[in-house]
Amino acid sequence: MLALAHHIDEPALGRVYRRLSRNAAVGVDGITVERYGERLVENLQALRARMKAGQYRHQPIRRVHIPKENGATRPIGISTVEDKIVQGALRDVVEAIYEQDFLDCSYGFRPGRSAHDAIRALNGVGDRGDANYIVEADIVSFFDSIDRKVLMEMLRSRIADETLMRLVGKCLNVGVLDGESYLESDEGTAQGSSLSPLLGNIYLHHVLDVWFEREVQPRLRGRSALVRYADDFVLCFEREDDAERVWNVLEARFKKFGLALHPKKTRRFSFRPPRDGDDKGGSTFDFLGFTSYWRRTKRGMQRMAFRTRGVRLRRAINAATDWCRRHRHEPVEEQHLALTRKLNGHYNYFGVNGNSDALNQLRYWITRAWRKWLDRRSQRARMNWTRFRELLRRFPLPAPRIRVQIWSKP
């Protein structure tokens, strides 16, 4: 049996500590990253000693609720600094093991891979003609639904070190402090834990990736592909009968592992390129913030393209407009710097070739919102369009730029 826990030594714990954000929210003990670091050597020595003696205990996770646009909230778990260090060290060791096993279809929360890589892979499937039929799926509350016992069995099939497994179990089976209420659950991983994305990848590696590659694809008649980013995934098929066969067994496959597919967000449909003379563009589907659709090139060919999903674009416009309203009394220079950062951040992700129209829309509406709220901050010096154009010459907002090449020009 290969021992692995010894890799989590004081230097390894120190490396994780140095990666922590100094502005991170505090856990239940109220200790900040800076305060923990004031006696870093002593703290890490004591932590390592407790881990080695089997006396380490993960403290409850503090739950906070982040407001969403629809009025609901998103629960996020915040661990203590010490628990974040243990989680990060465990992740480093387990990740090194599983990176040898993970399949090429998986892109989320993996070193050297990104959402843009997943979009490029999906584009490649479309270029090969293997995306004529799509199964688009949505897992209901994925991280909250993971069966911990099944997950631990999956891990033990690859990791023989029980000391390491006990540490994983302590990070997994931890209570949640929600206000004054203390909650315990037998299912799920805590959102906000740095270990959760990796454990989620391991779970879906067994539930979906390996199953599709080794059991499903050999039985299909045509070509097919899976593209997955964390718990977001699409299945692509060359043939309609193959898509139907997988559709008929997919729900049962996920149910076997305690997971449910959303009945309204999971669908099977034709995604064939539109025929000549049909300018409506055919079907569309959403993946990782983009809407995928067929677009006619200048040479008259049909190819898969990607534009900002309408909901994401409206969210970005509304957020920037609200920011302009709330910060309208700040100096113009500070407003300009903040809006520039917001636009460049959006361009960095959504600035893919073929998406210029959506980028221009965002800049157009942010420009109007900025003028509107500058105009309303004073009754004496109104910001009409003439004055605002002069201001834009001094403080121009960044023009849209394509930052990421998804496909090369034909």
JSON list of C-alpha atoms in Angstrom, two decimals, residues 41-125:
[
{"chain": "A", "resi": 41, "resn": "VAL", "atom": "CA", "xyz": [5.42, 28.41, 11.90]},
{"chain": "A", "resi": 42, "resn": "GLU", "atom": "CA", "xyz": [3.96, 27.52, 15.30]},
{"chain": "A", "resi": 43, "resn": "ASN", "atom": "CA", "xyz": [0.44, 27.19, 13.90]},
{"chain": "A", "resi": 44, "resn": "LEU", "atom": "CA", "xyz": [1.52, 24.88, 11.07]},
{"chain": "A", "resi": 45, "resn": "GLN", "atom": "CA", "xyz": [3.64, 22.76, 13.41]},
{"chain": "A", "resi": 46, "resn": "ALA", "atom": "CA", "xyz": [0.67, 22.33, 15.76]},
{"chain": "A", "resi": 47, "resn": "LEU", "atom": "CA", "xyz": [-1.67, 21.57, 12.86]},
{"chain": "A", "resi": 48, "resn": "ARG", "atom": "CA", "xyz": [0.71, 18.98, 11.41]},
{"chain": "A", "resi": 49, "resn": "ALA", "atom": "CA", "xyz": [1.13, 17.34, 14.84]},
{"chain": "A", "resi": 50, "resn": "ARG", "atom": "CA", "xyz": [-2.64, 17.02, 15.29]},
{"chain": "A", "resi": 51, "resn": "MET", "atom": "CA", "xyz": [-3.07, 15.61, 11.80]},
{"chain": "A", "resi": 52, "resn": "LYS", "atom": "CA", "xyz": [-0.31, 13.06, 12.40]},
{"chain": "A", "resi": 53, "resn": "ALA", "atom": "CA", "xyz": [-1.83, 12.00, 15.73]},
{"chain": "A", "resi": 54, "resn": "GLY", "atom": "CA", "xyz": [-5.32, 11.72, 14.28]},
{"chain": "A", "resi": 55, "resn": "GLN", "atom": "CA", "xyz": [-6.54, 14.59, 16.48]},
{"chain": "A", "resi": 56, "resn": "TYR", "atom": "CA", "xyz": [-7.37, 17.09, 13.73]},
{"chain": "A", "resi": 57, "resn": "ARG", "atom": "CA", "xyz": [-11.06, 18.06, 13.65]},
{"chain": "A", "resi": 58, "resn": "HIS", "atom": "CA", "xyz": [-12.66, 20.14, 10.90]},
{"chain": "A", "resi": 59, "resn": "GLN", "atom": "CA", "xyz": [-14.65, 23.00, 12.43]},
{"chain": "A", "resi": 60, "resn": "PRO", "atom": "CA", "xyz": [-18.22, 23.73, 11.27]},
{"chain": "A", "resi": 61, "resn": "ILE", "atom": "CA", "xyz": [-18.58, 25.65, 8.04]},
{"chain": "A", "resi": 62, "resn": "ARG", "atom": "CA", "xyz": [-20.15, 29.09, 8.30]},
{"chain": "A", "resi": 63, "resn": "ARG", "atom": "CA", "xyz": [-22.93, 29.46, 5.76]},
{"chain": "A", "resi": 64, "resn": "VAL", "atom": "CA", "xyz": [-23.70, 32.80, 4.17]},
{"chain": "A", "resi": 65, "resn": "HIS", "atom": "CA", "xyz": [-26.43, 33.52, 1.63]},
{"chain": "A", "resi": 66, "resn": "ILE", "atom": "CA", "xyz": [-25.49, 35.50, -1.48]},
{"chain": "A", "resi": 67, "resn": "PRO", "atom": "CA", "xyz": [-28.48, 37.32, -3.09]},
{"chain": "A", "resi": 68, "resn": "LYS", "atom": "CA", "xyz": [-29.38, 36.36, -6.66]},
{"chain": "A", "resi": 69, "resn": "GLU", "atom": "CA", "xyz": [-31.16, 38.50, -9.25]},
{"chain": "A", "resi": 70, "resn": "ASN", "atom": "CA", "xyz": [-34.40, 36.52, -9.01]},
{"chain": "A", "resi": 71, "resn": "GLY", "atom": "CA", "xyz": [-34.74, 37.28, -5.31]},
{"chain": "A", "resi": 72, "resn": "ALA", "atom": "CA", "xyz": [-33.45, 33.89, -4.17]},
{"chain": "A", "resi": 73, "resn": "THR", "atom": "CA", "xyz": [-30.09, 33.33, -2.48]},
{"chain": "A", "resi": 74, "resn": "ARG", "atom": "CA", "xyz": [-27.11, 31.10, -3.14]},
{"chain": "A", "resi": 75, "resn": "PRO", "atom": "CA", "xyz": [-25.68, 29.38, -0.04]},
{"chain": "A", "resi": 76, "resn": "ILE", "atom": "CA", "xyz": [-21.88, 29.51, 0.24]},
{"chain": "A", "resi": 77, "resn": "GLY", "atom": "CA", "xyz": [-19.83, 27.72, 2.87]},
{"chain": "A", "resi": 78, "resn": "ILE", "atom": "CA", "xyz": [-16.88, 29.49, 4.51]},
{"chain": "A", "resi": 79, "resn": "SER", "atom": "CA", "xyz": [-14.28, 27.38, 6.29]},
{"chain": "A", "resi": 80, "resn": "THR", "atom": "CA", "xyz": [-11.76, 28.54, 8.87]},
{"chain": "A", "resi": 81, "resn": "VAL", "atom": "CA", "xyz": [-8.25, 29.42, 7.71]},
{"chain": "A", "resi": 82, "resn": "GLU", "atom": "CA", "xyz": [-6.84, 26.23, 9.21]},
{"chain": "A", "resi": 83, "resn": "ASP", "atom": "CA", "xyz": [-9.47, 24.08, 7.51]},
{"chain": "A", "resi": 84, "resn": "LYS", "atom": "CA", "xyz": [-8.80, 25.84, 4.19]},
{"chain": "A", "resi": 85, "resn": "ILE", "atom": "CA", "xyz": [-5.15, 24.91, 4.54]},
{"chain": "A", "resi": 86, "resn": "VAL", "atom": "CA", "xyz": [-5.99, 21.24, 5.14]},
{"chain": "A", "resi": 87, "resn": "GLN", "atom": "CA", "xyz": [-8.47, 21.23, 2.24]},
{"chain": "A", "resi": 88, "resn": "GLY", "atom": "CA", "xyz": [-5.90, 22.77, -0.09]},
{"chain": "A", "resi": 89, "resn": "ALA", "atom": "CA", "xyz": [-3.18, 20.30, 0.89]},
{"chain": "A", "resi": 90, "resn": "LEU", "atom": "CA", "xyz": [-5.54, 17.37, 0.40]},
{"chain": "A", "resi": 91, "resn": "ARG", "atom": "CA", "xyz": [-6.59, 18.74, -2.95]},
{"chain": "A", "resi": 92, "resn": "ASP", "atom": "CA", "xyz": [-2.97, 18.98, -4.10]},
{"chain": "A", "resi": 93, "resn": "VAL", "atom": "CA", "xyz": [-2.31, 15.31, -3.28]},
{"chain": "A", "resi": 94, "resn": "VAL", "atom": "CA", "xyz": [-5.60, 13.88, -4.58]},
{"chain": "A", "resi": 95, "resn": "GLU", "atom": "CA", "xyz": [-5.46, 16.03, -7.71]},
{"chain": "A", "resi": 96, "resn": "ALA", "atom": "CA", "xyz": [-2.00, 14.68, -8.56]},
{"chain": "A", "resi": 97, "resn": "ILE", "atom": "CA", "xyz": [-3.44, 11.16, -8.42]},
{"chain": "A", "resi": 98, "resn": "TYR", "atom": "CA", "xyz": [-6.61, 11.78, -10.42]},
{"chain": "A", "resi": 99, "resn": "GLU", "atom": "CA", "xyz": [-5.09, 13.98, -13.12]},
{"chain": "A", "resi": 100, "resn": "GLN", "atom": "CA", "xyz": [-3.62, 10.74, -14.44]},
{"chain": "A", "resi": 101, "resn": "ASP", "atom": "CA", "xyz": [-7.12, 9.24, -14.64]},
{"chain": "A", "resi": 102, "resn": "PHE", "atom": "CA", "xyz": [-9.39, 12.08, -15.74]},
{"chain": "A", "resi": 103, "resn": "LEU", "atom": "CA", "xyz": [-10.50, 11.90, -19.37]},
{"chain": "A", "resi": 104, "resn": "ASP", "atom": "CA", "xyz": [-10.04, 14.54, -22.06]},
{"chain": "A", "resi": 105, "resn": "CYS", "atom": "CA", "xyz": [-13.77, 15.32, -22.05]},
{"chain": "A", "resi": 106, "resn": "SER", "atom": "CA", "xyz": [-13.49, 16.97, -18.59]},
{"chain": "A", "resi": 107, "resn": "TYR", "atom": "CA", "xyz": [-12.44, 20.64, -18.42]},
{"chain": "A", "resi": 108, "resn": "GLY", "atom": "CA", "xyz": [-13.69, 22.21, -15.18]},
{"chain": "A", "resi": 109, "resn": "PHE", "atom": "CA", "xyz": [-11.39, 22.97, -12.23]},
{"chain": "A", "resi": 110, "resn": "ARG", "atom": "CA", "xyz": [-8.42, 21.18, -13.75]},
{"chain": "A", "resi": 111, "resn": "PRO", "atom": "CA", "xyz": [-4.89, 22.61, -14.06]},
{"chain": "A", "resi": 112, "resn": "GLY", "atom": "CA", "xyz": [-4.15, 23.98, -17.52]},
{"chain": "A", "resi": 113, "resn": "ARG", "atom": "CA", "xyz": [-7.80, 23.75, -18.64]},
{"chain": "A", "resi": 114, "resn": "SER", "atom": "CA", "xyz": [-10.50, 26.39, -18.88]},
{"chain": "A", "resi": 115, "resn": "ALA", "atom": "CA", "xyz": [-14.06, 27.05, -19.98]},
{"chain": "A", "resi": 116, "resn": "HIS", "atom": "CA", "xyz": [-12.69, 28.37, -23.28]},
{"chain": "A", "resi": 117, "resn": "ASP", "atom": "CA", "xyz": [-11.01, 25.01, -23.85]},
{"chain": "A", "resi": 118, "resn": "ALA", "atom": "CA", "xyz": [-14.39, 23.33, -23.36]},
{"chain": "A", "resi": 119, "resn": "ILE", "atom": "CA", "xyz": [-15.98, 25.71, -25.88]},
{"chain": "A", "resi": 120, "resn": "ARG", "atom": "CA", "xyz": [-13.17, 24.98, -28.35]},
{"chain": "A", "resi": 121, "resn": "ALA", "atom": "CA", "xyz": [-13.74, 21.25, -27.90]},
{"chain": "A", "resi": 122, "resn": "LEU", "atom": "CA", "xyz": [-17.46, 21.68, -28.51]},
{"chain": "A", "resi": 123, "resn": "ASN", "atom": "CA", "xyz": [-16.70, 23.72, -31.61]},
{"chain": "A", "resi": 124, "resn": "GLY", "atom": "CA", "xyz": [-14.43, 20.94, -32.87]},
{"chain": "A", "resi": 125, "resn": "VAL", "atom": "CA", "xyz": [-17.23, 18.41, -32.43]}
]
